[in-house]
């Protein structure tokens, strides 16, 4: 079997080996690369063969090596080829198996810690954007509050301001999410969060249908895309703030937000 040509002369031989020396003999023949083994029991399934446990161990070690190789490739670490490596002894197989298991566990733990740190970093970045974007919303509400206070009945309005213009300013302050109405000191509850930009239209429709239009939504897009810690893809997200009134709406809104 040392040549690629099928026409090379071959000899059919039959070997009788002791079970203790079978591994060493097959290893030496495999190193030569001039022998092809024939399966004399083709009808026997793989689970009924004598050395199925050893084959499973080798397959498991091969899987661990592939996993470690993929992780090295992801990290950009070049692996130098080791050349023609001889088959290890049965005693060395136990040491290799335990070593591969330890290395796989360490790499998996490192990946888990890395993913956790990325998730924490993403949460902090999203919280930073939430504080920055919502601060703009509340600053606008404060400005409308001052304007509506100057137009409220019982106060001195600016010269040349009609009652219709004063009522319009008060209405705009309510529409912009002001937490105090003109008729009564009714307080509004708000919920903030971050959602992917492509899921925002569905989120708005679900809120509208579930809350029957009794929730006021404001949004602001985050300019820079954020990295997904699970997939590593860059995702554009949007900061939103919801204003509503009542405990029932609060429970309903929280469930909807948790679903997205």
PDB file of C-alpha atoms in Angstrom:
ATOM      1  CA  UNK A   1       0.000   0.000   0.000  1.00  0.00           C
ATOM      2  CA  UNK A   2       3.010   2.286  -0.357  1.00  0.00           C
ATOM      3  CA  UNK A   3       2.024   3.343  -3.889  1.00  0.00           C
ATOM      4  CA  UNK A   4      -0.974   5.179  -5.335  1.00  0.00           C
ATOM      5  CA  UNK A   5      -1.274   2.760  -8.252  1.00  0.00           C
ATOM      6  CA  UNK A   6      -3.892   0.063  -7.827  1.00  0.00           C
ATOM      7  CA  UNK A   7      -2.020  -2.244 -10.181  1.00  0.00           C
ATOM      8  CA  UNK A   8       0.835  -2.781  -7.754  1.00  0.00           C
ATOM      9  CA  UNK A   9       1.248  -6.379  -6.753  1.00  0.00           C
ATOM     10  CA  UNK A  10      -0.172  -7.319  -3.361  1.00  0.00           C
ATOM     11  CA  UNK A  11      -0.073 -10.436  -1.239  1.00  0.00           C
ATOM     12  CA  UNK A  12      -2.889 -11.725   0.908  1.00  0.00           C
ATOM     13  CA  UNK A  13      -1.579 -12.795   4.308  1.00  0.00           C
ATOM     14  CA  UNK A  14      -3.183 -14.017   7.506  1.00  0.00           C
ATOM     15  CA  UNK A  15      -1.713 -13.151  10.904  1.00  0.00           C
ATOM     16  CA  UNK A  16      -2.265 -14.960  14.161  1.00  0.00           C
ATOM     17  CA  UNK A  17      -1.433 -12.725  17.134  1.00  0.00           C
ATOM     18  CA  UNK A  18      -1.838 -12.937  20.850  1.00  0.00           C
ATOM     19  CA  UNK A  19      -4.229 -10.419  22.320  1.00  0.00           C
ATOM     20  CA  UNK A  20      -1.482  -8.927  24.498  1.00  0.00           C
ATOM     21  CA  UNK A  21       0.763  -8.270  21.497  1.00  0.00           C
ATOM     22  CA  UNK A  22      -1.986  -7.262  19.042  1.00  0.00           C
ATOM     23  CA  UNK A  23      -1.755  -3.531  19.719  1.00  0.00           C
ATOM     24  CA  UNK A  24       2.033  -3.373  19.366  1.00  0.00           C
ATOM     25  CA  UNK A  25       2.045  -5.431  16.166  1.00  0.00           C
ATOM     26  CA  UNK A  26      -0.746  -3.441  14.509  1.00  0.00           C
ATOM     27  CA  UNK A  27       0.993  -0.216  15.510  1.00  0.00           C
ATOM     28  CA  UNK A  28       4.233  -1.255  13.837  1.00  0.00           C
ATOM     29  CA  UNK A  29       2.402  -2.343  10.693  1.00  0.00           C
ATOM     30  CA  UNK A  30       0.528   0.934  10.636  1.00  0.00           C
ATOM     31  CA  UNK A  31       3.781   2.897  10.876  1.00  0.00           C
ATOM     32  CA  UNK A  32       5.074   1.106   7.783  1.00  0.00           C
ATOM     33  CA  UNK A  33       2.005   2.087   5.769  1.00  0.00           C
ATOM     34  CA  UNK A  34       2.203  -0.974   3.542  1.00  0.00           C
ATOM     35  CA  UNK A  35      -0.651  -3.040   4.936  1.00  0.00           C
ATOM     36  CA  UNK A  36      -4.383  -2.919   4.320  1.00  0.00           C
ATOM     37  CA  UNK A  37      -6.603  -4.776   6.765  1.00  0.00           C
ATOM     38  CA  UNK A  38      -9.747  -6.602   5.671  1.00  0.00           C
ATOM     39  CA  UNK A  39     -12.805  -6.836   7.854  1.00  0.00           C
ATOM     40  CA  UNK A  40     -13.595 -10.526   8.351  1.00  0.00           C
ATOM     41  CA  UNK A  41     -16.785  -9.749  10.295  1.00  0.00           C
ATOM     42  CA  UNK A  42     -18.714  -7.259   8.127  1.00  0.00           C
ATOM     43  CA  UNK A  43     -22.058  -8.302   9.583  1.00  0.00           C
ATOM     44  CA  UNK A  44     -21.042  -7.486  13.153  1.00  0.00           C
ATOM     45  CA  UNK A  45     -22.113  -4.022  14.284  1.00  0.00           C
ATOM     46  CA  UNK A  46     -19.636  -1.563  15.715  1.00  0.00           C
ATOM     47  CA  UNK A  47     -21.106  -1.892  19.218  1.00  0.00           C
ATOM     48  CA  UNK A  48     -20.526  -5.671  19.259  1.00  0.00           C
ATOM     49  CA  UNK A  49     -16.847  -5.601  18.399  1.00  0.00           C
ATOM     50  CA  UNK A  50     -14.170  -6.476  20.906  1.00  0.00           C
ATOM     51  CA  UNK A  51     -12.224  -3.198  20.925  1.00  0.00           C
ATOM     52  CA  UNK A  52     -15.208  -0.868  20.695  1.00  0.00           C
ATOM     53  CA  UNK A  53     -14.389   0.798  24.022  1.00  0.00           C
ATOM     54  CA  UNK A  54     -10.854   1.655  22.895  1.00  0.00           C
ATOM     55  CA  UNK A  55     -12.171   3.027  19.597  1.00  0.00           C
ATOM     56  CA  UNK A  56     -14.640   5.195  21.475  1.00  0.00           C
ATOM     57  CA  UNK A  57     -11.863   6.562  23.650  1.00  0.00           C
ATOM     58  CA  UNK A  58      -9.828   7.424  20.563  1.00  0.00           C
ATOM     59  CA  UNK A  59     -12.826   9.122  18.941  1.00  0.00           C
ATOM     60  CA  UNK A  60     -13.421  11.149  22.104  1.00  0.00           C
ATOM     61  CA  UNK A  61      -9.784  12.261  22.244  1.00  0.00           C
ATOM     62  CA  UNK A  62      -9.955  13.195  18.565  1.00  0.00           C
ATOM     63  CA  UNK A  63     -13.031  15.308  19.257  1.00  0.00           C
ATOM     64  CA  UNK A  64     -11.232  17.102  22.088  1.00  0.00           C
ATOM     65  CA  UNK A  65      -8.244  17.770  19.852  1.00  0.00           C
ATOM     66  CA  UNK A  66     -10.504  19.201  17.148  1.00  0.00           C
ATOM     67  CA  UNK A  67     -12.149  21.448  19.739  1.00  0.00           C
ATOM     68  CA  UNK A  68      -8.777  22.697  20.995  1.00  0.00           C
ATOM     69  CA  UNK A  69      -7.613  23.248  17.411  1.00  0.00           C
ATOM     70  CA  UNK A  70     -10.696  25.304  16.593  1.00  0.00           C
ATOM     71  CA  UNK A  71     -10.204  27.438  19.689  1.00  0.00           C
ATOM     72  CA  UNK A  72      -6.565  28.048  18.757  1.00  0.00           C
ATOM     73  CA  UNK A  73      -7.648  29.037  15.257  1.00  0.00           C
ATOM     74  CA  UNK A  74     -10.235  31.463  16.670  1.00  0.00           C
ATOM     75  CA  UNK A  75      -7.573  33.023  18.888  1.00  0.00           C
ATOM     76  CA  UNK A  76      -5.227  33.449  15.907  1.00  0.00           C
ATOM     77  CA  UNK A  77      -2.536  31.139  17.310  1.00  0.00           C
ATOM     78  CA  UNK A  78      -0.531  29.234  14.724  1.00  0.00           C
ATOM     79  CA  UNK A  79       0.027  25.555  15.450  1.00  0.00           C
ATOM     80  CA  UNK A  80       3.240  24.109  14.089  1.00  0.00           C
ATOM     81  CA  UNK A  81       2.818  20.696  12.464  1.00  0.00           C
ATOM     82  CA  UNK A  82       4.376  17.943  14.515  1.00  0.00           C
ATOM     83  CA  UNK A  83       5.267  15.724  11.571  1.00  0.00           C
ATOM     84  CA  UNK A  84       4.753  11.992  11.683  1.00  0.00           C
ATOM     85  CA  UNK A  85       3.841  11.178  15.286  1.00  0.00           C
ATOM     86  CA  UNK A  86       4.086   7.583  16.337  1.00  0.00           C
ATOM     87  CA  UNK A  87       1.163   5.834  17.953  1.00  0.00           C
ATOM     88  CA  UNK A  88       1.419   6.030  21.757  1.00  0.00           C
ATOM     89  CA  UNK A  89       1.609   3.069  24.083  1.00  0.00           C
ATOM     90  CA  UNK A  90      -1.529   1.937  25.918  1.00  0.00           C
ATOM     91  CA  UNK A  91      -0.124   3.338  29.160  1.00  0.00           C
ATOM     92  CA  UNK A  92       0.429   6.733  27.530  1.00  0.00           C
ATOM     93  CA  UNK A  93      -3.144   6.759  26.225  1.00  0.00           C
ATOM     94  CA  UNK A  94      -4.437   7.143  29.784  1.00  0.00           C
ATOM     95  CA  UNK A  95      -2.172  10.131  30.420  1.00  0.00           C
ATOM     96  CA  UNK A  96      -3.140  11.740  27.119  1.00  0.00           C
ATOM     97  CA  UNK A  97      -6.827  11.216  27.810  1.00  0.00           C
ATOM     98  CA  UNK A  98      -6.614  12.877  31.217  1.00  0.00           C
ATOM     99  CA  UNK A  99      -4.496  15.731  29.838  1.00  0.00           C
ATOM    100  CA  UNK A 100      -6.934  16.411  26.993  1.00  0.00           C
ATOM    101  CA  UNK A 101      -9.826  16.389  29.431  1.00  0.00           C
ATOM    102  CA  UNK A 102      -8.101  18.936  31.683  1.00  0.00           C
ATOM    103  CA  UNK A 103      -7.230  21.196  28.746  1.00  0.00           C
ATOM    104  CA  UNK A 104     -10.773  21.029  27.378  1.00  0.00           C
ATOM    105  CA  UNK A 105     -12.232  21.900  30.783  1.00  0.00           C
ATOM    106  CA  UNK A 106      -9.873  24.869  31.188  1.00  0.00           C
ATOM    107  CA  UNK A 107     -10.645  26.223  27.710  1.00  0.00           C
ATOM    108  CA  UNK A 108     -14.389  25.850  28.257  1.00  0.00           C
ATOM    109  CA  UNK A 109     -14.122  27.659  31.588  1.00  0.00           C
ATOM    110  CA  UNK A 110     -12.130  30.467  29.957  1.00  0.00           C
ATOM    111  CA  UNK A 111     -14.737  30.793  27.197  1.00  0.00           C
ATOM    112  CA  UNK A 112     -17.527  30.870  29.765  1.00  0.00           C
ATOM    113  CA  UNK A 113     -15.761  33.581  31.789  1.00  0.00           C
ATOM    114  CA  UNK A 114     -15.064  35.568  28.631  1.00  0.00           C
ATOM    115  CA  UNK A 115     -18.704  35.387  27.567  1.00  0.00           C
ATOM    116  CA  UNK A 116     -19.833  36.450  31.048  1.00  0.00           C
ATOM    117  CA  UNK A 117     -17.476  39.439  31.003  1.00  0.00           C
ATOM    118  CA  UNK A 118     -18.711  40.422  27.548  1.00  0.00           C
ATOM    119  CA  UNK A 119     -22.318  40.233  28.728  1.00  0.00           C
ATOM    120  CA  UNK A 120     -21.514  42.414  31.754  1.00  0.00           C
ATOM    121  CA  UNK A 121     -19.714  44.897  29.518  1.00  0.00           C
ATOM    122  CA  UNK A 122     -22.667  44.978  27.136  1.00  0.00           C
ATOM    123  CA  UNK A 123     -25.080  45.572  30.033  1.00  0.00           C
ATOM    124  CA  UNK A 124     -22.968  48.472  31.278  1.00  0.00           C
ATOM    125  CA  UNK A 125     -22.711  50.003  27.797  1.00  0.00           C
ATOM    126  CA  UNK A 126     -26.468  49.693  27.323  1.00  0.00           C
ATOM    127  CA  UNK A 127     -27.063  51.254  30.749  1.00  0.00           C
ATOM    128  CA  UNK A 128     -24.771  54.126  29.816  1.00  0.00           C
ATOM    129  CA  UNK A 129     -26.744  54.764  26.639  1.00  0.00           C
ATOM    130  CA  UNK A 130     -30.040  54.493  28.558  1.00  0.00           C
ATOM    131  CA  UNK A 131     -28.926  57.138  31.058  1.00  0.00           C
ATOM    132  CA  UNK A 132     -27.673  59.422  28.296  1.00  0.00           C
ATOM    133  CA  UNK A 133     -30.706  59.125  26.014  1.00  0.00           C
ATOM    134  CA  UNK A 134     -33.356  59.292  28.731  1.00  0.00           C
ATOM    135  CA  UNK A 135     -31.686  62.319  30.269  1.00  0.00           C
ATOM    136  CA  UNK A 136     -32.441  64.164  27.034  1.00  0.00           C
ATOM    137  CA  UNK A 137     -36.106  63.097  27.258  1.00  0.00           C
ATOM    138  CA  UNK A 138     -36.483  64.350  30.821  1.00  0.00           C
ATOM    139  CA  UNK A 139     -34.689  67.611  30.052  1.00  0.00           C
ATOM    140  CA  UNK A 140     -37.186  68.236  27.266  1.00  0.00           C
ATOM    141  CA  UNK A 141     -40.013  67.429  29.691  1.00  0.00           C
ATOM    142  CA  UNK A 142     -38.642  69.936  32.208  1.00  0.00           C
ATOM    143  CA  UNK A 143     -38.548  72.625  29.543  1.00  0.00           C
ATOM    144  CA  UNK A 144     -42.180  71.967  28.598  1.00  0.00           C
ATOM    145  CA  UNK A 145     -43.082  71.903  32.289  1.00  0.00           C
ATOM    146  CA  UNK A 146     -41.700  75.412  32.747  1.00  0.00           C
ATOM    147  CA  UNK A 147     -43.542  76.616  29.656  1.00  0.00           C
ATOM    148  CA  UNK A 148     -46.839  75.030  30.713  1.00  0.00           C
ATOM    149  CA  UNK A 149     -46.493  76.453  34.226  1.00  0.00           C
ATOM    150  CA  UNK A 150     -46.277  79.945  32.818  1.00  0.00           C
ATOM    151  CA  UNK A 151     -49.477  79.268  30.810  1.00  0.00           C
ATOM    152  CA  UNK A 152     -51.437  77.652  33.670  1.00  0.00           C
ATOM    153  CA  UNK A 153     -54.585  79.507  34.838  1.00  0.00           C
ATOM    154  CA  UNK A 154     -53.894  81.675  37.822  1.00  0.00           C
ATOM    155  CA  UNK A 155     -50.412  82.608  36.666  1.00  0.00           C
ATOM    156  CA  UNK A 156     -49.270  85.594  34.696  1.00  0.00           C
ATOM    157  CA  UNK A 157     -48.881  84.742  31.020  1.00  0.00           C
ATOM    158  CA  UNK A 158     -46.623  86.546  28.634  1.00  0.00           C
ATOM    159  CA  UNK A 159     -48.080  89.598  26.878  1.00  0.00           C
ATOM    160  CA  UNK A 160     -49.844  88.738  23.651  1.00  0.00           C
ATOM    161  CA  UNK A 161     -50.440  85.060  24.605  1.00  0.00           C
ATOM    162  CA  UNK A 162     -53.970  83.801  24.055  1.00  0.00           C
ATOM    163  CA  UNK A 163     -55.778  81.114  26.078  1.00  0.00           C
ATOM    164  CA  UNK A 164     -55.672  78.716  23.114  1.00  0.00           C
ATOM    165  CA  UNK A 165     -51.898  78.984  22.881  1.00  0.00           C
ATOM    166  CA  UNK A 166     -51.604  78.420  26.613  1.00  0.00           C
ATOM    167  CA  UNK A 167     -53.748  75.278  26.421  1.00  0.00           C
ATOM    168  CA  UNK A 168     -51.734  74.032  23.462  1.00  0.00           C
ATOM    169  CA  UNK A 169     -48.480  74.389  25.388  1.00  0.00           C
ATOM    170  CA  UNK A 170     -49.950  72.450  28.303  1.00  0.00           C
ATOM    171  CA  UNK A 171     -51.129  69.679  25.972  1.00  0.00           C
ATOM    172  CA  UNK A 172     -47.677  69.404  24.388  1.00  0.00           C
ATOM    173  CA  UNK A 173     -46.098  69.011  27.814  1.00  0.00           C
ATOM    174  CA  UNK A 174     -48.378  66.049  28.532  1.00  0.00           C
ATOM    175  CA  UNK A 175     -47.642  64.497  25.124  1.00  0.00           C
ATOM    176  CA  UNK A 176     -43.922  64.735  25.746  1.00  0.00           C
ATOM    177  CA  UNK A 177     -44.192  62.489  28.808  1.00  0.00           C
ATOM    178  CA  UNK A 178     -44.579  64.998  31.594  1.00  0.00           C
ATOM    179  CA  UNK A 179     -45.405  63.163  34.839  1.00  0.00           C
ATOM    180  CA  UNK A 180     -47.895  65.816  36.057  1.00  0.00           C
ATOM    181  CA  UNK A 181     -51.152  66.652  34.306  1.00  0.00           C
ATOM    182  CA  UNK A 182     -52.967  69.940  34.406  1.00  0.00           C
ATOM    183  CA  UNK A 183     -56.180  68.584  35.891  1.00  0.00           C
ATOM    184  CA  UNK A 184     -54.654  66.619  38.774  1.00  0.00           C
ATOM    185  CA  UNK A 185     -51.276  65.686  40.141  1.00  0.00           C
ATOM    186  CA  UNK A 186     -51.381  62.195  38.589  1.00  0.00           C
ATOM    187  CA  UNK A 187     -48.053  60.419  38.491  1.00  0.00           C
ATOM    188  CA  UNK A 188     -46.878  58.334  35.547  1.00  0.00           C
ATOM    189  CA  UNK A 189     -44.636  55.280  35.727  1.00  0.00           C
ATOM    190  CA  UNK A 190     -41.902  54.726  33.178  1.00  0.00           C
ATOM    191  CA  UNK A 191     -39.818  51.742  32.065  1.00  0.00           C
ATOM    192  CA  UNK A 192     -36.617  52.002  30.035  1.00  0.00           C
ATOM    193  CA  UNK A 193     -34.627  49.435  28.101  1.00  0.00           C
ATOM    194  CA  UNK A 194     -32.703  48.547  24.964  1.00  0.00           C
ATOM    195  CA  UNK A 195     -33.987  46.498  22.034  1.00  0.00           C
ATOM    196  CA  UNK A 196     -32.609  45.466  18.649  1.00  0.00           C
ATOM    197  CA  UNK A 197     -33.543  47.885  15.906  1.00  0.00           C
ATOM    198  CA  UNK A 198     -35.149  45.266  13.654  1.00  0.00           C
ATOM    199  CA  UNK A 199     -37.427  44.096  16.498  1.00  0.00           C
ATOM    200  CA  UNK A 200     -38.709  47.563  17.376  1.00  0.00           C
ATOM    201  CA  UNK A 201     -41.732  47.597  14.985  1.00  0.00           C
ATOM    202  CA  UNK A 202     -42.988  44.275  16.370  1.00  0.00           C
ATOM    203  CA  UNK A 203     -42.428  45.574  19.905  1.00  0.00           C
ATOM    204  CA  UNK A 204     -44.510  48.676  19.169  1.00  0.00           C
ATOM    205  CA  UNK A 205     -47.379  46.651  17.689  1.00  0.00           C
ATOM    206  CA  UNK A 206     -47.472  44.258  20.635  1.00  0.00           C
ATOM    207  CA  UNK A 207     -47.503  47.165  23.083  1.00  0.00           C
ATOM    208  CA  UNK A 208     -50.293  48.895  21.181  1.00  0.00           C
ATOM    209  CA  UNK A 209     -52.510  45.822  21.034  1.00  0.00           C
ATOM    210  CA  UNK A 210     -51.843  44.585  24.582  1.00  0.00           C
ATOM    211  CA  UNK A 211     -52.158  47.990  26.254  1.00  0.00           C
ATOM    212  CA  UNK A 212     -54.816  49.385  23.886  1.00  0.00           C
ATOM    213  CA  UNK A 213     -52.849  52.506  23.121  1.00  0.00           C
ATOM    214  CA  UNK A 214     -52.477  53.569  26.776  1.00  0.00           C
ATOM    215  CA  UNK A 215     -48.665  53.514  26.678  1.00  0.00           C
ATOM    216  CA  UNK A 216     -46.565  56.404  25.410  1.00  0.00           C
ATOM    217  CA  UNK A 217     -43.327  55.324  23.712  1.00  0.00           C
ATOM    218  CA  UNK A 218     -40.241  57.364  22.963  1.00  0.00           C
ATOM    219  CA  UNK A 219     -37.125  55.998  21.328  1.00  0.00           C
ATOM    220  CA  UNK A 220     -33.593  57.017  20.412  1.00  0.00           C
ATOM    221  CA  UNK A 221     -31.237  55.010  18.250  1.00  0.00           C
ATOM    222  CA  UNK A 222     -27.725  54.113  19.441  1.00  0.00           C
ATOM    223  CA  UNK A 223     -25.351  55.320  16.738  1.00  0.00           C
ATOM    224  CA  UNK A 224     -22.594  52.701  17.134  1.00  0.00           C
ATOM    225  CA  UNK A 225     -23.444  48.983  16.793  1.00  0.00           C
ATOM    226  CA  UNK A 226     -22.959  46.776  19.848  1.00  0.00           C
ATOM    227  CA  UNK A 227     -21.293  43.366  19.814  1.00  0.00           C
ATOM    228  CA  UNK A 228     -23.420  40.359  20.666  1.00  0.00           C
ATOM    229  CA  UNK A 229     -21.465  38.322  23.274  1.00  0.00           C
ATOM    230  CA  UNK A 230     -22.968  35.033  22.065  1.00  0.00           C
ATOM    231  CA  UNK A 231     -22.545  35.282  18.290  1.00  0.00           C
ATOM    232  CA  UNK A 232     -19.960  38.067  18.052  1.00  0.00           C
ATOM    233  CA  UNK A 233     -22.028  39.939  15.443  1.00  0.00           C
ATOM    234  CA  UNK A 234     -22.461  43.714  15.471  1.00  0.00           C
ATOM    235  CA  UNK A 235     -26.073  44.651  16.217  1.00  0.00           C
ATOM    236  CA  UNK A 236     -27.752  48.061  16.023  1.00  0.00           C
ATOM    237  CA  UNK A 237     -29.966  48.758  19.032  1.00  0.00           C
ATOM    238  CA  UNK A 238     -32.475  51.369  20.171  1.00  0.00           C
ATOM    239  CA  UNK A 239     -33.092  52.892  23.605  1.00  0.00           C
ATOM    240  CA  UNK A 240     -36.774  53.161  24.498  1.00  0.00           C
ATOM    241  CA  UNK A 241     -38.736  54.640  27.385  1.00  0.00           C
ATOM    242  CA  UNK A 242     -42.387  53.806  28.109  1.00  0.00           C
ATOM    243  CA  UNK A 243     -44.757  56.001  30.100  1.00  0.00           C
ATOM    244  CA  UNK A 244     -47.965  54.545  31.511  1.00  0.00           C
ATOM    245  CA  UNK A 245     -50.300  54.760  34.474  1.00  0.00           C
ATOM    246  CA  UNK A 246     -51.603  52.032  36.785  1.00  0.00           C
ATOM    247  CA  UNK A 247     -50.385  48.779  38.283  1.00  0.00           C
ATOM    248  CA  UNK A 248     -52.084  46.581  35.696  1.00  0.00           C
ATOM    249  CA  UNK A 249     -50.346  48.316  32.846  1.00  0.00           C
ATOM    250  CA  UNK A 250     -47.054  48.113  34.692  1.00  0.00           C
ATOM    251  CA  UNK A 251     -47.352  44.335  35.036  1.00  0.00           C
ATOM    252  CA  UNK A 252     -48.361  43.970  31.400  1.00  0.00           C
ATOM    253  CA  UNK A 253     -45.572  46.212  30.127  1.00  0.00           C
ATOM    254  CA  UNK A 254     -42.919  44.409  32.172  1.00  0.00           C
ATOM    255  CA  UNK A 255     -44.018  41.022  30.808  1.00  0.00           C
ATOM    256  CA  UNK A 256     -43.861  42.332  27.248  1.00  0.00           C
ATOM    257  CA  UNK A 257     -40.383  43.809  27.808  1.00  0.00           C
ATOM    258  CA  UNK A 258     -39.107  40.561  29.318  1.00  0.00           C
ATOM    259  CA  UNK A 259     -40.431  38.693  26.281  1.00  0.00           C
ATOM    260  CA  UNK A 260     -38.296  40.813  23.942  1.00  0.00           C
TER     261      UNK A 260
END
